[in-house]
Amino acid sequence: MNALLSATRALTERSAARFHEGLQPAAFHIARWLYAFGPAKPSVIAEAVGMDRSSTSTLIGRMRRLDLVSASPDPDDRRGVIVDLTESGRVRVADALADRGAELHDRTERWSTEDLSQLVTLLGRLTGSSASTEG
């Protein structure tokens, strides 16, 4: 289990560096979440990625200065903002995720369909997700 967690952490750190080597990996978590779920308030992003609001706000500010995210006024609350990926941010996330996918593919390309199915089932059970095919 420790080997799996270490390998996952290492892959995430490489993906984060691919996204932007000048930012800490937590910025990639924010960007990846925005890529998957779209524009949101900083407080929603912080809760979704499990970070405190202050750290999230600081990272969003750095990402704005690097033109990776933009902030626009919240139409429902003039005091708030909505954060979204810029085109550059979207391209960088897509590239980092493509690299992750390629690495996973390289590691599993010789696996049988049965082995892959078993992996999905076991990971689904481990994470408690609905990805599990076991009934």
Coordinates of N, CA and C in Angstrom, one line a residue:
M1 N 0.8 -1.2 0.0 CA 0.0 0.0 0.0 C 0.9 1.3 0.0
N2 N 2.0 1.2 0.8 CA 2.9 2.4 0.8 C 3.5 2.6 -0.5
A3 N 3.9 1.6 -1.2 CA 4.5 1.7 -2.5 C 3.5 2.4 -3.5
L4 N 2.2 2.0 -3.4 CA 1.2 2.6 -4.3 C 1.0 4.1 -4.0
L5 N 0.9 4.4 -2.7 CA 0.8 5.8 -2.3 C 2.0 6.6 -2.7
S6 N 3.2 6.0 -2.5 CA 4.4 6.8 -2.9 C 4.5 7.0 -4.4
A7 N 4.2 6.0 -5.2 CA 4.2 6.1 -6.6 C 3.2 7.1 -7.1
T8 N 2.0 7.1 -6.5 CA 0.9 8.1 -6.8 C 1.4 9.5 -6.5
R9 N 2.0 9.7 -5.3 CA 2.5 11.0 -4.9 C 3.6 11.5 -5.9
A10 N 4.5 10.6 -6.3 CA 5.6 10.9 -7.2 C 5.0 11.3 -8.6
L11 N 4.0 10.6 -9.0 CA 3.4 10.9 -10.3 C 2.7 12.3 -10.3
T12 N 2.0 12.5 -9.1 CA 1.3 13.8 -9.0 C 2.3 15.0 -9.0
E13 N 3.5 14.8 -8.3 CA 4.5 15.8 -8.3 C 5.1 16.1 -9.7
R14 N 5.3 15.0 -10.4 CA 5.7 15.2 -11.8 C 4.7 15.9 -12.7
S15 N 3.4 15.5 -12.5 CA 2.3 16.2 -13.2 C 2.3 17.7 -12.8
A16 N 2.4 18.0 -11.6 CA 2.4 19.3 -11.1 C 3.5 20.1 -11.7
A17 N 4.7 19.5 -11.7 CA 5.9 20.2 -12.3 C 5.6 20.4 -13.8
R18 N 5.0 19.5 -14.5 CA 4.7 19.6 -15.9 C 3.7 20.8 -16.1
F19 N 2.7 20.9 -15.2 CA 1.8 22.0 -15.3 C 2.5 23.3 -15.1
H20 N 3.3 23.5 -14.1 CA 4.1 24.7 -14.0 C 5.2 24.5 -12.9
E21 N 6.4 24.4 -13.3 CA 7.5 24.1 -12.4 C 7.7 25.1 -11.3
G22 N 7.2 26.3 -11.5 CA 7.4 27.4 -10.5 C 6.3 27.4 -9.4
L23 N 5.4 26.5 -9.5 CA 4.3 26.4 -8.5 C 4.4 25.1 -7.7
Q24 N 3.9 25.2 -6.5 CA 3.8 24.0 -5.7 C 2.7 23.0 -6.2
P25 N 2.8 21.7 -5.9 CA 1.8 20.8 -6.4 C 0.4 21.1 -6.1
A26 N 0.1 21.8 -5.0 CA -1.3 22.2 -4.6 C -1.9 23.0 -5.7
A27 N -1.1 23.8 -6.4 CA -1.7 24.6 -7.5 C -2.2 23.7 -8.6
F28 N -1.6 22.6 -8.9 CA -2.0 21.7 -9.9 C -3.4 21.0 -9.4
H29 N -3.5 20.8 -8.1 CA -4.8 20.3 -7.7 C -5.9 21.2 -7.9
I30 N -5.7 22.5 -7.7 CA -6.7 23.6 -8.0 C -7.0 23.6 -9.5
A31 N -5.9 23.6 -10.3 CA -6.1 23.7 -11.8 C -6.8 22.4 -12.3
R32 N -6.5 21.3 -11.8 CA -7.1 20.0 -12.2 C -8.6 20.0 -11.8
W33 N -8.9 20.5 -10.6 CA -10.3 20.6 -10.2 C -11.1 21.6 -11.1
L34 N -10.5 22.7 -11.4 CA -11.2 23.7 -12.3 C -11.4 23.1 -13.7
Y35 N -10.4 22.3 -14.2 CA -10.5 21.7 -15.5 C -11.6 20.7 -15.5
A36 N -11.8 20.0 -14.4 CA -12.9 19.0 -14.4 C -14.3 19.6 -14.1
F37 N -14.3 20.6 -13.3 CA -15.6 21.1 -12.8 C -16.0 22.5 -13.2
G38 N -15.1 23.2 -13.8 CA -15.4 24.5 -14.3 C -15.2 25.7 -13.3
P39 N -15.6 26.9 -13.7 CA -15.4 28.0 -12.8 C -16.1 27.9 -11.5
A40 N -15.5 28.5 -10.5 CA -16.1 28.4 -9.1 C -15.5 29.5 -8.2
K41 N -16.2 29.8 -7.1 CA -15.7 30.7 -6.1 C -14.5 30.1 -5.4
P42 N -13.6 30.9 -5.0 CA -12.4 30.4 -4.3 C -12.8 29.5 -3.1
S43 N -13.8 29.9 -2.4 CA -14.2 29.1 -1.2 C -14.6 27.7 -1.6
V44 N -15.3 27.6 -2.7 CA -15.8 26.3 -3.2 C -14.6 25.4 -3.6
I45 N -13.6 26.1 -4.3 CA -12.4 25.4 -4.7 C -11.6 24.9 -3.5
A46 N -11.5 25.7 -2.5 CA -10.7 25.4 -1.3 C -11.3 24.1 -0.6
E47 N -12.6 24.2 -0.5 CA -13.3 23.0 0.2 C -13.1 21.7 -0.7
A48 N -13.3 21.9 -2.0 CA -13.2 20.7 -2.9 C -11.8 20.1 -2.9
V49 N -10.8 20.9 -2.8 CA -9.4 20.3 -2.9 C -8.8 20.1 -1.5
G50 N -9.6 20.4 -0.4 CA -9.1 20.2 0.9 C -8.0 21.1 1.4
M51 N -8.1 22.3 1.0 CA -7.1 23.3 1.4 C -7.9 24.4 2.2
D52 N -7.1 25.1 3.0 CA -7.7 26.3 3.7 C -7.9 27.4 2.7
R53 N -8.8 28.3 3.0 CA -9.1 29.4 2.1 C -7.9 30.4 1.9
S54 N -7.1 30.6 2.9 CA -6.0 31.5 2.8 C -5.0 30.9 1.8
S55 N -4.6 29.7 1.9 CA -3.6 29.0 1.0 C -4.2 29.0 -0.4
T56 N -5.5 28.7 -0.5 CA -6.1 28.7 -1.8 C -6.0 30.0 -2.5
S57 N -6.4 31.0 -1.7 CA -6.4 32.4 -2.2 C -5.0 32.8 -2.7
T58 N -4.0 32.5 -1.9 CA -2.6 32.8 -2.2 C -2.2 32.1 -3.5
L59 N -2.5 30.8 -3.7 CA -2.1 30.1 -4.9 C -2.9 30.7 -6.1
I60 N -4.2 31.0 -5.9 CA -4.9 31.5 -7.0 C -4.3 32.9 -7.5
G61 N -3.9 33.7 -6.5 CA -3.2 34.9 -6.9 C -1.9 34.7 -7.7
R62 N -1.1 33.7 -7.3 CA 0.1 33.4 -8.0 C -0.3 32.9 -9.4
M63 N -1.3 32.1 -9.5 CA -1.7 31.5 -10.8 C -2.3 32.6 -11.7
R64 N -2.9 33.6 -11.1 CA -3.4 34.7 -11.9 C -2.3 35.5 -12.5
R65 N -1.2 35.7 -11.7 CA -0.1 36.5 -12.2 C 0.7 35.7 -13.3
L66 N 0.5 34.4 -13.3 CA 1.2 33.6 -14.3 C 0.2 33.3 -15.5
D67 N -0.9 34.0 -15.5 CA -2.0 33.8 -16.5 C -2.4 32.4 -16.7
L68 N -2.6 31.7 -15.6 CA -3.1 30.3 -15.6 C -4.6 30.3 -15.3
V69 N -5.0 31.2 -14.4 CA -6.4 31.4 -14.1 C -6.8 32.8 -14.2
S70 N -8.1 33.0 -14.3 CA -8.6 34.4 -14.4 C -9.7 34.5 -13.3
A71 N -10.0 35.7 -12.9 CA -11.0 35.9 -11.9 C -12.0 37.0 -12.5
S72 N -13.2 36.7 -12.4 CA -14.2 37.7 -12.8 C -15.3 37.9 -11.7
P73 N -15.9 39.0 -11.7 CA -16.9 39.3 -10.7 C -18.0 38.2 -10.6
D74 N -18.4 37.8 -9.4 CA -19.4 36.9 -9.2 C -20.7 37.6 -9.5
P75 N -21.5 37.1 -10.4 CA -22.8 37.8 -10.8 C -23.8 37.7 -9.6
D76 N -23.6 36.8 -8.7 CA -24.6 36.7 -7.6 C -24.1 37.4 -6.3
D77 N -22.9 37.9 -6.3 CA -22.3 38.5 -5.1 C -21.2 39.5 -5.6
R78 N -21.5 40.8 -5.6 CA -20.5 41.7 -6.1 C -19.2 41.8 -5.4
R79 N -19.2 41.3 -4.1 CA -18.0 41.2 -3.4 C -17.1 40.1 -3.7
G80 N -17.6 39.1 -4.4 CA -16.9 37.8 -4.7 C -16.4 37.7 -6.1
V81 N -15.6 36.7 -6.3 CA -15.1 36.5 -7.7 C -15.4 35.0 -8.1
I82 N -15.3 34.8 -9.3 CA -15.4 33.4 -9.9 C -14.0 33.2 -10.6
V83 N -13.4 32.1 -10.3 CA -12.1 31.7 -10.8 C -12.3 30.7 -11.9
D84 N -11.6 30.8 -13.0 CA -11.6 29.9 -14.1 C -10.2 29.8 -14.7
L85 N -9.9 28.7 -15.3 CA -8.7 28.5 -16.1 C -8.7 29.4 -17.3
T86 N -7.5 30.0 -17.6 CA -7.3 30.7 -18.9 C -7.1 29.6 -19.9
E87 N -7.0 30.0 -21.1 CA -6.7 29.1 -22.2 C -5.3 28.4 -22.0
S88 N -4.3 29.2 -21.5 CA -3.0 28.7 -21.2 C -3.1 27.7 -20.1
G89 N -3.9 28.0 -19.1 CA -4.1 27.1 -17.9 C -4.7 25.8 -18.4
R90 N -5.7 25.8 -19.3 CA -6.4 24.6 -19.8 C -5.4 23.8 -20.6
V91 N -4.6 24.4 -21.4 CA -3.6 23.7 -22.2 C -2.6 23.0 -21.3
R92 N -2.1 23.7 -20.3 CA -1.1 23.1 -19.4 C -1.7 21.9 -18.6
V93 N -2.9 22.1 -18.1 CA -3.5 20.9 -17.4 C -3.7 19.8 -18.3
A94 N -4.2 20.0 -19.5 CA -4.4 18.9 -20.5 C -3.1 18.2 -20.8
D95 N -2.0 19.0 -21.0 CA -0.7 18.4 -21.2 C -0.3 17.5 -20.1
A96 N -0.4 18.0 -18.9 CA 0.0 17.3 -17.7 C -0.8 16.0 -17.5
L97 N -2.1 16.1 -17.8 CA -3.0 14.9 -17.7 C -2.7 13.9 -18.8
A98 N -2.3 14.4 -19.9 CA -2.0 13.5 -21.0 C -0.7 12.7 -20.7
D99 N 0.3 13.4 -20.1 CA 1.5 12.8 -19.6 C 1.2 11.7 -18.6
R100 N 0.3 12.0 -17.6 CA -0.1 11.0 -16.6 C -0.7 9.8 -17.3
G101 N -1.6 10.1 -18.2 CA -2.3 9.0 -18.9 C -1.3 8.1 -19.7
A102 N -0.3 8.8 -20.3 CA 0.7 8.0 -21.1 C 1.5 7.2 -20.2
E103 N 1.8 7.7 -19.0 CA 2.6 6.9 -18.1 C 1.8 5.7 -17.6
L104 N 0.6 5.9 -17.2 CA -0.3 4.8 -16.8 C -0.4 3.8 -17.9
H105 N -0.6 4.2 -19.1 CA -0.7 3.3 -20.3 C 0.6 2.5 -20.5
D106 N 1.7 3.2 -20.4 CA 3.0 2.5 -20.5 C 3.1 1.4 -19.4
R107 N 2.6 1.6 -18.2 CA 2.7 0.7 -17.2 C 1.8 -0.5 -17.3
T108 N 0.7 -0.3 -18.0 CA -0.4 -1.3 -18.1 C -0.6 -1.9 -19.5
E109 N 0.1 -1.4 -20.5 CA -0.3 -1.8 -21.9 C -0.2 -3.3 -22.2
R110 N 0.6 -4.0 -21.4 CA 0.8 -5.4 -21.7 C -0.1 -6.2 -20.7
W111 N -0.9 -5.6 -19.9 CA -1.8 -6.3 -19.0 C -3.0 -6.8 -19.8
S112 N -3.5 -7.9 -19.4 CA -4.7 -8.5 -20.1 C -6.0 -7.7 -19.7
T113 N -7.0 -7.8 -20.4 CA -8.3 -7.2 -20.1 C -8.8 -7.6 -18.7
E114 N -8.6 -8.9 -18.4 CA -9.0 -9.4 -17.1 C -8.2 -8.7 -16.0
D115 N -6.9 -8.6 -16.2 CA -6.1 -7.9 -15.2 C -6.6 -6.4 -15.0
L116 N -6.8 -5.7 -16.1 CA -7.3 -4.4 -16.0 C -8.6 -4.3 -15.3
S117 N -9.5 -5.2 -15.6 CA -10.8 -5.2 -15.0 C -10.7 -5.5 -13.5
Q118 N -9.8 -6.4 -13.1 CA -9.6 -6.7 -11.7 C -9.1 -5.5 -11.0
L119 N -8.1 -4.8 -11.6 CA -7.6 -3.6 -11.0 C -8.7 -2.6 -10.8
V120 N -9.5 -2.3 -11.8 CA -10.6 -1.4 -11.6 C -11.5 -1.8 -10.5
T121 N -11.9 -3.1 -10.4 CA -12.7 -3.6 -9.3 C -12.1 -3.4 -8.0
L122 N -10.8 -3.7 -7.8 CA -10.2 -3.6 -6.5 C -10.0 -2.2 -6.1
L123 N -9.6 -1.3 -7.1 CA -9.5 0.1 -6.7 C -10.8 0.7 -6.4
G124 N -11.9 0.3 -7.0 CA -13.2 0.7 -6.7 C -13.6 0.3 -5.3
R125 N -13.3 -0.9 -4.9 CA -13.5 -1.4 -3.5 C -12.7 -0.6 -2.5
L126 N -11.4 -0.4 -2.8 CA -10.5 0.3 -1.9 C -11.0 1.8 -1.7
T127 N -11.4 2.4 -2.7 CA -11.8 3.8 -2.6 C -13.3 4.0 -2.3
G128 N -14.1 2.9 -2.3 CA -15.5 3.0 -2.0 C -16.3 3.7 -3.1
S129 N -15.7 3.7 -4.3 CA -16.4 4.4 -5.5 C -17.3 3.4 -6.2
S130 N -18.1 4.0 -7.0 CA -19.0 3.2 -7.8 C -18.3 2.6 -9.0
A131 N -17.0 2.8 -9.2 CA -16.3 2.2 -10.3 C -16.2 0.7 -10.2
S132 N -16.4 0.2 -9.0 CA -16.3 -1.2 -8.7 C -17.4 -1.9 -9.6
T133 N -17.0 -3.0 -10.2 CA -18.0 -3.7 -11.0 C -18.6 -4.9 -10.3
E134 N -18.1 -5.0 -9.0 CA -18.6 -6.1 -8.2 C -20.0 -5.7 -7.6
G135 N -20.9 -6.7 -7.5 CA -22.2 -6.4 -7.1 C -22.4 -7.0 -5.8

